[in-house]
Short mmCIF file of N, CA, C and O in Angstrom, two decimals:
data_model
loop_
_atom_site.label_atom_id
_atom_site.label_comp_id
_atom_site.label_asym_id
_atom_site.label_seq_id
_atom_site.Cartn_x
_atom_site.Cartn_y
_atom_site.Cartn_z
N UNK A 1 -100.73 -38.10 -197.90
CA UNK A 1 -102.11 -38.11 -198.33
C UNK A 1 -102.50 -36.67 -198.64
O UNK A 1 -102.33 -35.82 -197.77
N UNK A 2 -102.95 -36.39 -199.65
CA UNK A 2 -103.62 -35.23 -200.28
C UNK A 2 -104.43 -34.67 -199.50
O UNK A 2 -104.94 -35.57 -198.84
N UNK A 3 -105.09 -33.11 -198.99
CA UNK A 3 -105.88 -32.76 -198.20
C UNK A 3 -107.08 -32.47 -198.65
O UNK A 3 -107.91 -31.90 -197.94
N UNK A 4 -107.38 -32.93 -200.21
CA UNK A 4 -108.69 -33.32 -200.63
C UNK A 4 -109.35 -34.32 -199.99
O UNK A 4 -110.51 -34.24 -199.61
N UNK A 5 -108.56 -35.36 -199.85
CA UNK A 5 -108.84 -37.06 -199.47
C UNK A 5 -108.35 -36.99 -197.74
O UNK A 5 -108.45 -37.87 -196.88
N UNK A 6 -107.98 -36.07 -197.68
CA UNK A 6 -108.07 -36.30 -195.85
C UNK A 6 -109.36 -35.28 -195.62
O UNK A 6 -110.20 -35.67 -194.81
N UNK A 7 -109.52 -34.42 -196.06
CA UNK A 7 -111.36 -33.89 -196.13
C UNK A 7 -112.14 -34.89 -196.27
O UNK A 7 -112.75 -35.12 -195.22
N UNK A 8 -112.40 -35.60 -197.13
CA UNK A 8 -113.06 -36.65 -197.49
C UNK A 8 -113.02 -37.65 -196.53
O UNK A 8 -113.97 -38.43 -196.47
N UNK A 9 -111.84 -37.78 -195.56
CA UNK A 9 -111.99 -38.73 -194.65
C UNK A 9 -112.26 -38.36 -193.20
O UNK A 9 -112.65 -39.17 -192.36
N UNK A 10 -112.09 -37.47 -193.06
CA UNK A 10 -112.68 -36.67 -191.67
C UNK A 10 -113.76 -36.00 -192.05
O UNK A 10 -114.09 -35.40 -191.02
N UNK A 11 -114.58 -35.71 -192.95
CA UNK A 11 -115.62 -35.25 -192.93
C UNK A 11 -117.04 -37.30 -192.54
O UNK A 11 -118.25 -37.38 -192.37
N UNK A 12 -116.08 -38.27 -192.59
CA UNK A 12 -117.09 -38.96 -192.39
C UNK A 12 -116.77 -39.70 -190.98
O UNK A 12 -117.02 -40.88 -190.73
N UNK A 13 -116.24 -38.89 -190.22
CA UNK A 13 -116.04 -39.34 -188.93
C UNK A 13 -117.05 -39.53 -188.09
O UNK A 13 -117.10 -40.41 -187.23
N UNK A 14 -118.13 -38.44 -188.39
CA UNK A 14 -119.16 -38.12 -187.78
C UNK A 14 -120.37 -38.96 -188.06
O UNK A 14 -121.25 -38.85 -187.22
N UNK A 15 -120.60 -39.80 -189.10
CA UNK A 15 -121.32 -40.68 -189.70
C UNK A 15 -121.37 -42.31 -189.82
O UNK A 15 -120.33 -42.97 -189.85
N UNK A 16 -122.41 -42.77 -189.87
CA UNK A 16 -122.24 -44.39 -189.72
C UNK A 16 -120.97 -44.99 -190.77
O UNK A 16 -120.39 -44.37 -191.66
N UNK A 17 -120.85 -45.80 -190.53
CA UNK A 17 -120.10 -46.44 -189.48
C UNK A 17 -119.66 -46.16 -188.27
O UNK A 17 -120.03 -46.74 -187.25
N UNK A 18 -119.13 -45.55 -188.32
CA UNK A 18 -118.68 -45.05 -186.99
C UNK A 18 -119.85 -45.49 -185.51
O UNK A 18 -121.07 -45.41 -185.36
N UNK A 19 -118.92 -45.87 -184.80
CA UNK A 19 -120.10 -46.52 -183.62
C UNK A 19 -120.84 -44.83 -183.14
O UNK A 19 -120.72 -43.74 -183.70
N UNK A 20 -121.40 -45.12 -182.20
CA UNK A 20 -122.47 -44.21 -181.91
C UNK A 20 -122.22 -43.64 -181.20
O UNK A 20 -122.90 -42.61 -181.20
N UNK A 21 -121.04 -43.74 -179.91
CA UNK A 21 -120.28 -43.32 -178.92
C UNK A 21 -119.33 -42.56 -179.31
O UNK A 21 -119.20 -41.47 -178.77
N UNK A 22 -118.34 -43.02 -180.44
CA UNK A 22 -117.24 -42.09 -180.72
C UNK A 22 -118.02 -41.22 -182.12
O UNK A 22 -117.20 -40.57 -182.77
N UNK A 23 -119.19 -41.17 -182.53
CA UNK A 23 -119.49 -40.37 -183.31
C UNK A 23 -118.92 -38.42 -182.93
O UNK A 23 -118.33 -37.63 -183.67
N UNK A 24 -119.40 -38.26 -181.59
CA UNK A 24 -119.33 -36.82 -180.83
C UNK A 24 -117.88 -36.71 -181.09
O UNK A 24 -117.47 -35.65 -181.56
N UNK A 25 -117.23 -37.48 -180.90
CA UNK A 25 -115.66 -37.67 -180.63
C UNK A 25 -115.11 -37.29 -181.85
O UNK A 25 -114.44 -36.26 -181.86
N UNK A 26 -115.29 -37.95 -182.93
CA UNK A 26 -115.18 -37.83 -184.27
C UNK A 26 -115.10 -36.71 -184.91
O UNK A 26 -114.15 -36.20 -185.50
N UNK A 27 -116.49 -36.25 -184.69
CA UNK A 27 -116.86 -34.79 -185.25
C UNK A 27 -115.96 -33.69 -184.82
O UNK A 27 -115.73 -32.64 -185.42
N UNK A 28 -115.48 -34.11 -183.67
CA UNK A 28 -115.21 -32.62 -182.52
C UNK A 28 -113.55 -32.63 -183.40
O UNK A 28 -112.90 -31.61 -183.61
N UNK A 29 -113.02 -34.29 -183.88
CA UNK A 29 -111.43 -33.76 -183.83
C UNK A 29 -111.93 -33.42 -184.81
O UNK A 29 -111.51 -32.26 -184.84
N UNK A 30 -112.92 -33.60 -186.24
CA UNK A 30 -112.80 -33.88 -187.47
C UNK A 30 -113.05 -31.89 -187.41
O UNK A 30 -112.03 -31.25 -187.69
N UNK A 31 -113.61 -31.53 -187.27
CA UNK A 31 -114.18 -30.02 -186.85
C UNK A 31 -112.63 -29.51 -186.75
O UNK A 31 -112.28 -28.67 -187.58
N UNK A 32 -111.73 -29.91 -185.86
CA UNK A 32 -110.44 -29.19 -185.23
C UNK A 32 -109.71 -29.51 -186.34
O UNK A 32 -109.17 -28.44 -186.63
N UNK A 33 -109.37 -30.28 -187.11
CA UNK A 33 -108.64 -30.67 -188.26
C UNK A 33 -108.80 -29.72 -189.23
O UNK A 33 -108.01 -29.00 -189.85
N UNK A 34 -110.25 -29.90 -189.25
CA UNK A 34 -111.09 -29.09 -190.34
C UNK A 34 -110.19 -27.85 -190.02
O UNK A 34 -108.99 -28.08 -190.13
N UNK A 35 -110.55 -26.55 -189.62
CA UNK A 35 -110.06 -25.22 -189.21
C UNK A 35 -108.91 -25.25 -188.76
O UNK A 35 -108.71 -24.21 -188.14
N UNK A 36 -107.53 -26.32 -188.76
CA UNK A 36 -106.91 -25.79 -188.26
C UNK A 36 -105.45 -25.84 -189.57
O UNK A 36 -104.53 -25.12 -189.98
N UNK A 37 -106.04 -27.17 -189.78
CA UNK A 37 -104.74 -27.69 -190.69
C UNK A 37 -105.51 -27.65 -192.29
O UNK A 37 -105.12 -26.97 -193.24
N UNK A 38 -106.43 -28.34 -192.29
CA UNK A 38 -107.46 -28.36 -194.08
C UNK A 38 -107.64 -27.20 -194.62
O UNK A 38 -107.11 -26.69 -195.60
N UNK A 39 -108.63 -26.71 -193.74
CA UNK A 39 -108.91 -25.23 -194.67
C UNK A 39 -107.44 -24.45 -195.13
O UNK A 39 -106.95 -24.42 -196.26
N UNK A 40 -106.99 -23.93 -194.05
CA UNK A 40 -105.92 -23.28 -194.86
C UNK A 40 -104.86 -23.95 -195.72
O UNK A 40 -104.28 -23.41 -196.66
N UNK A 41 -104.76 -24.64 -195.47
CA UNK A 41 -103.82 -25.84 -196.40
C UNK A 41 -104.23 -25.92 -197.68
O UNK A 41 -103.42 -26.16 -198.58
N UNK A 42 -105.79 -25.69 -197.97
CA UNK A 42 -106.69 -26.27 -199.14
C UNK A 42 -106.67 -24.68 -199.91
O UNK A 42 -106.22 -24.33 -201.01
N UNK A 43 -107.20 -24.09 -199.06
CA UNK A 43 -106.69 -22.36 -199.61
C UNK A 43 -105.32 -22.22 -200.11
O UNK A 43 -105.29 -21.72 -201.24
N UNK A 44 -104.11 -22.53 -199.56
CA UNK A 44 -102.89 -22.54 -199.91
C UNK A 44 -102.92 -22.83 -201.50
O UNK A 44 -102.63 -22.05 -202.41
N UNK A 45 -103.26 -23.89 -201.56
CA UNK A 45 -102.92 -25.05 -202.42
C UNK A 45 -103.48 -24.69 -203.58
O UNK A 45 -102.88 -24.88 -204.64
N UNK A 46 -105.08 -23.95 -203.53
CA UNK A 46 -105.90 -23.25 -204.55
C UNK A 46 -105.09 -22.02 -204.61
O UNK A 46 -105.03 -21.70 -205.79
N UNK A 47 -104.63 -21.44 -204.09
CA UNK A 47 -103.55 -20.46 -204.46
C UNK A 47 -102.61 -20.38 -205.73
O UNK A 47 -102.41 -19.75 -206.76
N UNK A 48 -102.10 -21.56 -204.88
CA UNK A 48 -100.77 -21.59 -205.71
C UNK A 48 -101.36 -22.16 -207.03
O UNK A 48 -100.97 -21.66 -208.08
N UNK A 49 -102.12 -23.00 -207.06
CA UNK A 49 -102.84 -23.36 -208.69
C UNK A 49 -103.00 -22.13 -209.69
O UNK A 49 -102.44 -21.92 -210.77
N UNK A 50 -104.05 -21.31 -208.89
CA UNK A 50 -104.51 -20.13 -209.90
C UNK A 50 -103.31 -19.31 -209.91
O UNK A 50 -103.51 -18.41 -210.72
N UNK A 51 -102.29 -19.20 -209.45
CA UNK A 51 -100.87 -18.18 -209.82
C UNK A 51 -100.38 -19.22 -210.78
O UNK A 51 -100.28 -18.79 -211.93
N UNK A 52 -99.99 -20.67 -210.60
CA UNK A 52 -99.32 -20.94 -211.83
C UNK A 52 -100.33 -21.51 -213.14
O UNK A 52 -99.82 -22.24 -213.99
N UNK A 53 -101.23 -21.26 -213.21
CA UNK A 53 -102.10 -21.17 -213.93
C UNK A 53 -102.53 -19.92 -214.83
O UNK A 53 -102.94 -20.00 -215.99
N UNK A 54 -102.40 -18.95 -214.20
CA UNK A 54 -101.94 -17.82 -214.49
C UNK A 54 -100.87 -17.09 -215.20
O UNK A 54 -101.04 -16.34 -216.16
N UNK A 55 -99.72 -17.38 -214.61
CA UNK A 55 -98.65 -17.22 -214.95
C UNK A 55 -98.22 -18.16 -216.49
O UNK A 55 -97.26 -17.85 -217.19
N UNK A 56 -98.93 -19.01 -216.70
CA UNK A 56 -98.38 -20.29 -217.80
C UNK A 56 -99.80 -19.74 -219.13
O UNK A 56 -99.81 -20.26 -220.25
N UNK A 57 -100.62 -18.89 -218.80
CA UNK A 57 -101.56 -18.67 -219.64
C UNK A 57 -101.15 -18.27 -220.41
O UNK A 57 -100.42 -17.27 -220.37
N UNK A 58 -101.58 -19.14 -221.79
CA UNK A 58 -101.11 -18.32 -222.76
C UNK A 58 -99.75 -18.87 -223.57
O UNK A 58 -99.57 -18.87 -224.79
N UNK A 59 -98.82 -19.36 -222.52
CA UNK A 59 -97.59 -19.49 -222.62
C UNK A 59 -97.38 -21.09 -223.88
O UNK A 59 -96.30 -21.37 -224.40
N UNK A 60 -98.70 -21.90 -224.10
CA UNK A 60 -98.22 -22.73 -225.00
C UNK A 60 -98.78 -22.79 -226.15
O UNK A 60 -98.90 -23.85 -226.75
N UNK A 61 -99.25 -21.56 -226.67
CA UNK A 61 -99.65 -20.44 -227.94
C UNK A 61 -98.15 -20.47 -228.48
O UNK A 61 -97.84 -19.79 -229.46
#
């Protein structure tokens, strides 16, 4: 699964549906996910786009 669409799915952990009890619960892993594995993963990933994006500029002139 893509870490666009696992953002997208832990960012609604915290929100209805979700019962009302494991809402706190939710948030807290969705928060730890968030900062531990997403963000930098998502930074990575925008990385490597704008280098080969970069690198290919131009190139089908």
């Amino acid at each position: 699964m893509g870490p666009l669409v696992m953002r997208l799915m832990f960012s609604r952990l915290g929100q209805p549906p979700v019962p009302a009890l494991a809402r706190p619960l939710g948030c807290l892993f969705a928060r730890g996910v968030e900062q531990q594995y997403l963000g930098p993963e998502i930074r990575r990933l925008g990385d490597f786009w704008e280098s080969e994006l970069a690198a290919h500029r131009g190139a089908d002139r």
